[in-house]
Coordinates of C-alpha atoms in Angstrom, one line a residue:
S45 CA -16.8 -22.8 -7.2
F46 CA -17.0 -19.3 -8.2
F47 CA -14.3 -20.3 -10.9
G48 CA -16.6 -22.4 -12.8
L49 CA -18.2 -22.1 -15.9
V50 CA -20.8 -24.1 -17.6
S51 CA -20.0 -24.6 -21.4
Q52 CA -21.7 -26.7 -23.9
G53 CA -20.6 -30.3 -23.6
A54 CA -18.3 -29.7 -20.8
E55 CA -17.8 -27.7 -17.2
I56 CA -14.3 -26.1 -16.9
D57 CA -13.0 -25.2 -13.7
I58 CA -9.6 -23.4 -12.9
V59 CA -8.3 -23.9 -9.1
L60 CA -5.0 -21.9 -8.3
D61 CA -2.4 -23.2 -5.9
G62 CA -3.1 -21.6 -2.6
Q63 CA -6.4 -20.2 -3.3
E64 CA -7.7 -20.1 0.1
S65 CA -5.0 -18.6 1.8
R66 CA -3.8 -16.2 -0.9
K67 CA -4.6 -12.3 -0.3
T68 CA -7.0 -10.7 -2.5
A69 CA -7.3 -7.3 -3.9
E70 CA -10.5 -5.3 -5.3
L71 CA -10.5 -4.1 -8.8
K72 CA -13.1 -2.3 -10.6
L73 CA -14.7 -3.9 -13.6
E74 CA -15.7 -2.2 -16.8
D75 CA -19.4 -1.7 -15.8
G76 CA -18.4 0.0 -12.4
R77 CA -18.6 -2.9 -10.2
K78 CA -16.1 -4.2 -7.9
E79 CA -14.4 -7.7 -7.8
R80 CA -12.1 -9.4 -5.4
L81 CA -9.3 -11.3 -7.2
P82 CA -6.3 -13.4 -6.1
L83 CA -3.2 -11.3 -5.7
Y84 CA 0.0 -12.0 -7.5
Y85 CA 3.3 -10.0 -7.7
D86 CA 5.9 -9.7 -10.5
G87 CA 8.2 -12.9 -10.7
E88 CA 5.8 -15.0 -8.8
T89 CA 4.9 -18.6 -10.0
V90 CA 1.3 -19.1 -11.2
S91 CA 0.1 -22.7 -10.8
G92 CA -2.9 -24.7 -10.3
K93 CA -5.3 -27.3 -11.7
V94 CA -7.7 -27.3 -14.5
N95 CA -10.7 -29.6 -14.1
I96 CA -12.8 -30.7 -17.2
L97 CA -16.1 -32.4 -16.4
V98 CA -18.3 -34.0 -19.2
K99 CA -22.0 -32.7 -18.5
K100 CA -23.7 -35.8 -19.3
S101 CA -22.5 -39.1 -18.4
G102 CA -22.2 -41.6 -21.2
T103 CA -21.6 -38.8 -23.6
K104 CA -18.2 -38.2 -25.6
L105 CA -16.1 -35.0 -25.8
E106 CA -14.0 -35.0 -28.9
H107 CA -11.4 -32.3 -29.0
Q108 CA -8.4 -31.1 -31.2
G109 CA -6.0 -30.5 -28.0
I110 CA -6.3 -28.7 -24.9
K111 CA -4.2 -25.7 -23.7
I112 CA -3.9 -23.1 -20.8
E113 CA -2.3 -19.4 -21.7
F114 CA -1.2 -16.8 -19.3
V115 CA -1.9 -13.6 -20.9
G116 CA -1.3 -10.0 -19.9
Q117 CA -3.4 -7.6 -22.0
I118 CA -4.3 -3.8 -22.4
D119 CA -7.6 -2.9 -23.7
L120 CA -8.8 0.6 -25.1
Y121 CA -12.2 0.9 -24.6
F122 CA -12.5 3.2 -27.8
D123 CA -10.4 0.4 -29.8
R124 CA -12.2 -2.7 -28.9
G125 CA -11.2 -4.3 -32.2
N126 CA -7.2 -4.4 -31.0
R127 CA -6.2 -6.2 -28.0
H128 CA -2.6 -5.4 -27.1
E129 CA -0.9 -8.4 -25.5
F130 CA 2.5 -7.8 -23.7
V131 CA 2.7 -11.2 -22.0
S132 CA 1.8 -14.4 -23.5
M133 CA 2.7 -18.0 -22.5
V134 CA 1.2 -21.1 -23.6
R135 CA 1.3 -24.7 -21.8
E136 CA -0.3 -27.8 -23.8
L137 CA -2.3 -29.9 -21.3
A138 CA -3.6 -32.7 -23.6
R139 CA -3.4 -34.0 -27.1
P140 CA -6.3 -34.3 -29.6
G141 CA -8.6 -37.0 -28.0
I142 CA -11.8 -38.1 -26.7
L143 CA -12.9 -37.2 -23.2
T144 CA -15.5 -39.5 -21.6
Q145 CA -15.3 -38.7 -18.2
G146 CA -14.0 -36.0 -15.9
V147 CA -10.2 -35.1 -16.1
C148 CA -7.6 -33.1 -14.3
Y149 CA -4.4 -31.5 -15.3
G150 CA -2.0 -29.5 -13.4
F151 CA 0.0 -26.3 -14.8
E152 CA 2.6 -24.1 -13.7
F153 CA 4.0 -20.8 -15.1
V154 CA 7.4 -20.4 -13.2
N155 CA 8.7 -17.0 -12.4
V156 CA 6.2 -15.2 -14.5
E157 CA 7.3 -11.7 -15.5
K158 CA 4.3 -9.2 -14.6
P159 CA 5.9 -5.8 -15.5
Y160 CA 2.8 -3.6 -14.8
E161 CA 0.1 -3.3 -12.3
S162 CA -3.7 -4.2 -12.9
Y163 CA -5.5 -1.1 -13.7
S164 CA -8.9 -0.2 -14.7
G165 CA -9.8 3.4 -15.6
A166 CA -12.1 5.4 -17.8
N167 CA -10.8 4.4 -21.2
V168 CA -8.3 1.7 -20.6
R169 CA -8.1 -1.6 -18.7
L170 CA -4.9 -3.5 -18.0
R171 CA -5.5 -7.2 -16.8
Y172 CA -3.7 -10.5 -16.3
Y173 CA -6.0 -13.7 -16.7
L174 CA -5.6 -17.5 -17.4
R175 CA -7.3 -18.9 -20.3
V176 CA -8.3 -22.5 -21.0
T177 CA -9.1 -23.5 -24.5
V178 CA -10.7 -27.0 -25.5
V179 CA -10.3 -26.8 -29.2
K180 CA -13.1 -28.1 -31.2
R181 CA -14.0 -28.4 -34.9
L182 CA -16.9 -26.0 -34.8
S183 CA -16.4 -23.7 -31.7
D184 CA -14.0 -24.0 -29.0
L185 CA -14.7 -24.1 -25.2
V186 CA -13.0 -21.1 -23.6
K187 CA -12.8 -20.3 -19.9
E188 CA -11.0 -17.2 -18.6
Q189 CA -9.9 -16.4 -15.0
D190 CA -8.8 -13.0 -14.0
I191 CA -6.1 -12.3 -11.5
C192 CA -4.8 -9.0 -9.9
V193 CA -1.1 -7.9 -10.0
H194 CA 0.6 -5.4 -7.6
T195 CA 4.0 -3.8 -8.4
L196 CA 6.1 -2.8 -5.5
A197 CA 8.6 -0.2 -5.6
Q198 CA 11.3 1.2 -3.3
Y199 CA 11.7 4.7 -1.5
P200 CA 13.2 7.2 -3.9
D201 CA 16.5 8.1 -3.2
L202 CA 15.9 11.8 -4.0
N203 CA 12.5 13.0 -2.7
S204 CA 12.4 17.0 -2.6
S205 CA 9.8 19.1 -1.1
I206 CA 7.4 21.2 -3.4
K207 CA 7.6 24.9 -2.8
M208 CA 6.1 27.5 -5.1
E209 CA 4.6 31.2 -4.9
V210 CA 1.5 31.8 -7.0
G211 CA -1.0 34.7 -7.0
I212 CA -2.8 37.4 -9.0
E213 CA -1.0 40.7 -9.4
D214 CA -2.0 43.3 -7.0
C215 CA -4.9 41.2 -5.6
L216 CA -3.6 37.8 -4.3
H217 CA -0.1 36.3 -3.4
I218 CA 0.3 33.0 -1.6
E219 CA 3.1 30.5 -1.0
F220 CA 2.3 26.8 -0.8
E221 CA 4.6 24.1 0.3
Y222 CA 4.3 20.3 0.6
N223 CA 6.9 18.2 2.4
K224 CA 7.5 15.7 -0.5
S225 CA 6.8 15.1 -4.1
K226 CA 6.7 11.4 -4.0
Y227 CA 4.3 9.4 -1.7
H228 CA 3.2 5.8 -1.2
L229 CA -0.4 5.0 -1.2
K230 CA -0.7 4.8 2.6
D231 CA 1.2 8.0 3.2
V232 CA 0.4 11.6 4.7
I233 CA 0.4 14.7 2.9
V234 CA 1.8 17.5 4.9
G235 CA 2.2 21.0 4.1
K236 CA 1.2 24.6 4.5
I237 CA -0.3 27.5 2.7
F238 CA 1.1 31.0 3.7
F239 CA -0.9 34.1 2.4
L240 CA 1.7 36.9 1.6
L241 CA -1.1 39.6 -0.1
V242 CA -4.9 39.2 0.4
R243 CA -6.9 41.9 -1.3
I244 CA -10.0 39.9 -2.4
K245 CA -12.5 38.2 -0.2
I246 CA -11.9 34.6 0.0
R247 CA -14.6 32.2 1.0
H248 CA -13.0 29.0 1.5
M249 CA -10.1 26.9 0.3
E250 CA -9.7 23.1 -0.5
V251 CA -7.1 20.7 -1.8
Q252 CA -8.2 18.2 -4.3
I253 CA -6.5 14.8 -5.7
I254 CA -7.0 14.5 -9.3
R255 CA -6.4 11.7 -11.6
R256 CA -5.4 12.2 -15.0
E257 CA -5.6 9.3 -17.6
L258 CA -4.0 9.6 -21.2
A259 CA -5.1 6.6 -23.3
G260 CA -3.8 6.2 -27.0
S261 CA -1.5 8.3 -28.9
G262 CA -1.6 11.0 -31.5
P263 CA -4.8 12.6 -32.5
A264 CA -6.9 9.9 -31.2
A265 CA -5.6 10.2 -27.7
L266 CA -8.2 10.7 -25.0
N267 CA -7.5 12.6 -21.9
E268 CA -9.9 11.9 -18.9
S269 CA -9.6 13.6 -15.5
E270 CA -11.3 12.5 -12.4
T271 CA -11.5 14.2 -8.9
L272 CA -10.9 11.7 -6.4
A273 CA -11.0 13.4 -3.3
K274 CA -11.9 17.1 -1.9
F275 CA -10.4 18.1 1.4
E276 CA -11.5 21.6 3.0
I277 CA -8.6 23.2 4.6
M278 CA -10.1 26.9 5.4
D279 CA -13.4 28.3 5.8
G280 CA -13.5 31.9 6.2
A281 CA -11.3 34.9 4.8
P282 CA -7.7 34.7 5.7
V283 CA -5.6 38.1 6.5
R284 CA -2.1 38.7 5.3
G285 CA 0.5 36.9 7.1
E286 CA -1.7 34.0 8.1
S287 CA -0.6 30.3 7.6
I288 CA -2.8 27.2 7.1
P289 CA -1.6 23.9 7.7
I290 CA -2.5 20.9 5.5
R291 CA -2.7 17.1 6.5
L292 CA -4.0 14.9 4.3
F293 CA -4.1 10.8 4.8
L294 CA -4.1 9.1 1.5
S295 CA -5.0 5.6 2.7
G296 CA -8.8 6.4 2.6
Y297 CA -8.9 7.1 -1.1
D298 CA -8.9 4.6 -4.1
L299 CA -5.6 5.5 -5.5
T300 CA -3.2 3.5 -8.0
P301 CA 0.6 4.0 -8.6
S302 CA 1.5 6.6 -11.1
M303 CA 2.1 5.0 -14.3
R304 CA 4.1 6.5 -17.2
D305 CA 3.8 5.4 -20.9
V306 CA 2.8 1.6 -20.0
N307 CA 3.6 -0.4 -23.2
K308 CA 3.3 2.9 -25.3
K309 CA -0.4 2.6 -24.8
F310 CA -1.3 5.1 -21.8
S311 CA -0.3 6.9 -18.7
V312 CA -1.7 7.9 -15.3
K313 CA -0.9 10.9 -13.3
Y314 CA -1.9 12.5 -10.0
Y315 CA -2.2 16.2 -9.2
L316 CA -2.6 18.0 -5.8
N317 CA -5.1 21.0 -7.0
L318 CA -5.4 23.9 -4.6
V319 CA -8.5 25.7 -5.3
L320 CA -9.7 29.1 -3.6
V321 CA -13.3 30.4 -3.7
D322 CA -14.2 33.9 -3.2
E323 CA -17.5 35.4 -2.3
E324 CA -18.5 36.0 -5.9
E325 CA -18.0 32.1 -6.7
R326 CA -14.9 32.8 -8.7
R327 CA -12.4 30.0 -8.4
Y328 CA -8.7 30.3 -8.4
F329 CA -6.5 27.1 -8.4
K330 CA -3.0 25.7 -9.1
Q331 CA -2.1 22.1 -9.9
Q332 CA 1.2 20.4 -8.6
E333 CA 2.0 16.9 -10.0
I334 CA 2.8 14.1 -7.4
T335 CA 4.1 10.7 -7.8
L336 CA 2.4 7.7 -6.1
F337 CA 4.2 4.4 -5.7
R338 CA 3.1 1.0 -3.8
R339 CA 5.4 -0.2 -1.2
A340 CA 5.6 -3.6 0.6
E341 CA 3.6 -3.8 3.6
K342 CA 5.5 -4.2 6.9
R343 CA 5.5 -7.2 9.1
R344 CA 5.5 -6.4 12.6
R345 CA 7.3 -9.3 14.8
P346 CA 5.5 -9.5 18.2
I347 CA 7.7 -9.0 21.0
A348 CA 8.1 -11.8 23.5
N349 CA 8.0 -11.3 27.4
S350 CA 11.7 -12.3 27.6
Y351 CA 12.6 -9.7 25.3
I352 CA 10.9 -7.1 27.7
E353 CA 12.5 -8.3 30.7
Q354 CA 15.9 -8.2 28.9
A355 CA 15.3 -4.6 28.0
I356 CA 14.3 -3.7 31.5
F357 CA 17.6 -5.5 32.8
H358 CA 19.7 -3.7 30.2
H359 CA 18.2 -0.3 31.2
R360 CA 18.7 -0.9 35.0
T361 CA 22.3 -2.1 34.7
A362 CA 23.0 1.0 32.5
Q363 CA 21.2 3.4 34.9
F364 CA 22.5 1.8 38.4
G365 CA 25.4 -0.2 37.5
Q366 CA 23.8 -3.6 39.0
Q367 CA 25.5 -6.7 37.3
Q368 CA 23.1 -9.3 38.6
Q369 CA 20.9 -11.3 36.1
P370 CA 17.2 -10.9 36.3
T371 CA 15.2 -13.4 38.1
T372 CA 11.9 -15.1 37.3
R373 CA 8.8 -14.6 39.4
A374 CA 9.2 -18.3 40.6
Q375 CA 12.9 -17.7 41.8
Q376 CA 11.7 -14.5 43.6
Q377 CA 9.0 -16.2 45.4
Q378 CA 11.5 -19.0 46.4
S379 CA 14.1 -16.5 47.7
Q380 CA 11.5 -14.8 49.9
A381 CA 10.3 -18.2 51.1
T382 CA 13.6 -19.5 52.3
P383 CA 15.5 -16.9 54.6
P384 CA 19.5 -16.4 53.6
L385 CA 21.9 -18.5 55.6
T386 CA 24.7 -16.5 57.4
T387 CA 28.1 -17.5 58.9
P388 CA 29.8 -16.6 61.9
E389 CA 32.3 -14.4 59.6
D390 CA 29.1 -12.7 58.2
A391 CA 27.7 -12.0 61.5
A392 CA 30.9 -10.4 62.7
A393 CA 31.1 -8.4 59.6
A394 CA 27.6 -7.2 60.0
A395 CA 28.4 -6.2 63.7
I396 CA 31.4 -4.2 62.3
S397 CA 29.8 -2.3 59.5
P398 CA 25.8 -2.9 59.7
G399 CA 25.4 -0.4 56.9
R400 CA 27.3 -2.5 54.4
H401 CA 25.5 -5.8 54.8
G402 CA 24.0 -6.8 51.3
D403 CA 25.2 -4.5 48.5
A404 CA 22.4 -5.4 46.5
N405 CA 19.8 -4.3 49.2
N406 CA 21.5 -1.0 49.3
S407 CA 21.6 -0.6 45.8
A408 CA 18.1 -1.0 45.5
A409 CA 17.3 1.1 48.7
D410 CA 19.5 4.0 47.2
S411 CA 18.0 3.9 43.5
P412 CA 14.2 3.9 42.7
E413 CA 12.9 0.7 41.1
L414 CA 10.6 0.7 37.8
E415 CA 7.2 -0.3 39.1
S416 CA 4.5 -1.9 36.9
G417 CA 2.6 0.9 35.4
S418 CA 4.8 3.7 36.5
T419 CA 7.3 5.7 34.4
H420 CA 10.9 6.3 35.3
V421 CA 13.2 8.8 33.5
S422 CA 16.9 8.2 33.8
P423 CA 18.5 11.9 34.5
A424 CA 21.0 10.8 31.9
L425 CA 18.4 10.6 29.3
P426 CA 17.7 13.8 27.3
A427 CA 14.8 16.1 27.9
A428 CA 11.6 15.9 25.9
R429 CA 11.6 18.2 22.9
S430 CA 9.4 21.0 22.8
A431 CA 6.2 21.0 20.6
P432 CA 7.4 20.9 16.7
G433 CA 7.1 24.0 14.7
I434 CA 6.0 24.2 11.0
K435 CA 10.0 23.6 10.0
D436 CA 10.0 20.3 11.7
V437 CA 6.4 19.2 10.2
L438 CA 7.8 20.1 6.9
G439 CA 11.2 18.2 7.0
E440 CA 12.0 14.9 6.1
D441 CA 9.0 12.4 6.6
D442 CA 10.0 9.4 8.8
D443 CA 8.6 6.3 7.7
D444 CA 7.4 5.3 11.1
N445 CA 5.5 8.2 11.7
Y446 CA 2.4 6.8 9.8

């Protein structure tokens, strides 16, 4: 098991409940490598088993007690001597004694509060982990197992657009607009750049996503900026009155939610940086802060065939006024194989009014049916909308568009 750790005198193994079926998330380590860890959420129970195996048969392992801890901790890389724990829970697994063979202990931390999301940045790391300690007289046996925590957020009640006019006096005047100020991690940034005045020769323009990490406080605080993405939106010289659209998908980049003053230790902010470069390699830029959050994944329920049949039936009923129930394919084949029985009264009625025999047949003859692979639009349905203009694109973003 990759959870195993070989220690002097014993081997400690932590097995989480539902480990094989639980989702995992990728988290960057301090050395830059990425590791996949079991994923948990705030308020979720963390439980499992601890296996301790004595390495050599016939030997004894004397201990002063065995315990397991659940820890939430913030590490500042420039202050490694101090570890800041914001969550600490302990469960005693065994009292002092002697181990002569392998043992297994169960543990459970019920409804654990996990207020912050796991994070690994340039100067700070926020981690959650389980720590098993076999207390000994000289040196303890310790095993740690990290987990990843994601925090979910609801859609903000107020999500106004960003609109601003910037420029250089008598040289360049532009207006940029983004459809929202708060985006989820799988969202799409939609906007436009409008040139009001252009008197310098611009070569190209791009939009950057910048992550700014502030770790520590006071004079010792470190501010680290990292450019996560560059997206070119224009190549060539624009003219006055020209409008450049922006459409940037966030799902392809390694982003985290925005974090503000986490446990009074660090903050993580994101900015959209609009950069213009002229023919003399001079750069003009304007940064605008945005808020990122993580939303719960949607679970799409598959539509059964019966639901499709019911939808078609209700559409026909509303369009043609039919009241008969939909029939299955087996019932249709049976009705075609067996001719309908007629009575003398029916025959007489047919002779008097031959055009009215079988109302259902007339209804089917007068109205076109929906065929497999074809599309029929009812006259009562509204006409298709014309292609959306820039105002439509910059309006409220429907969640289902993505």
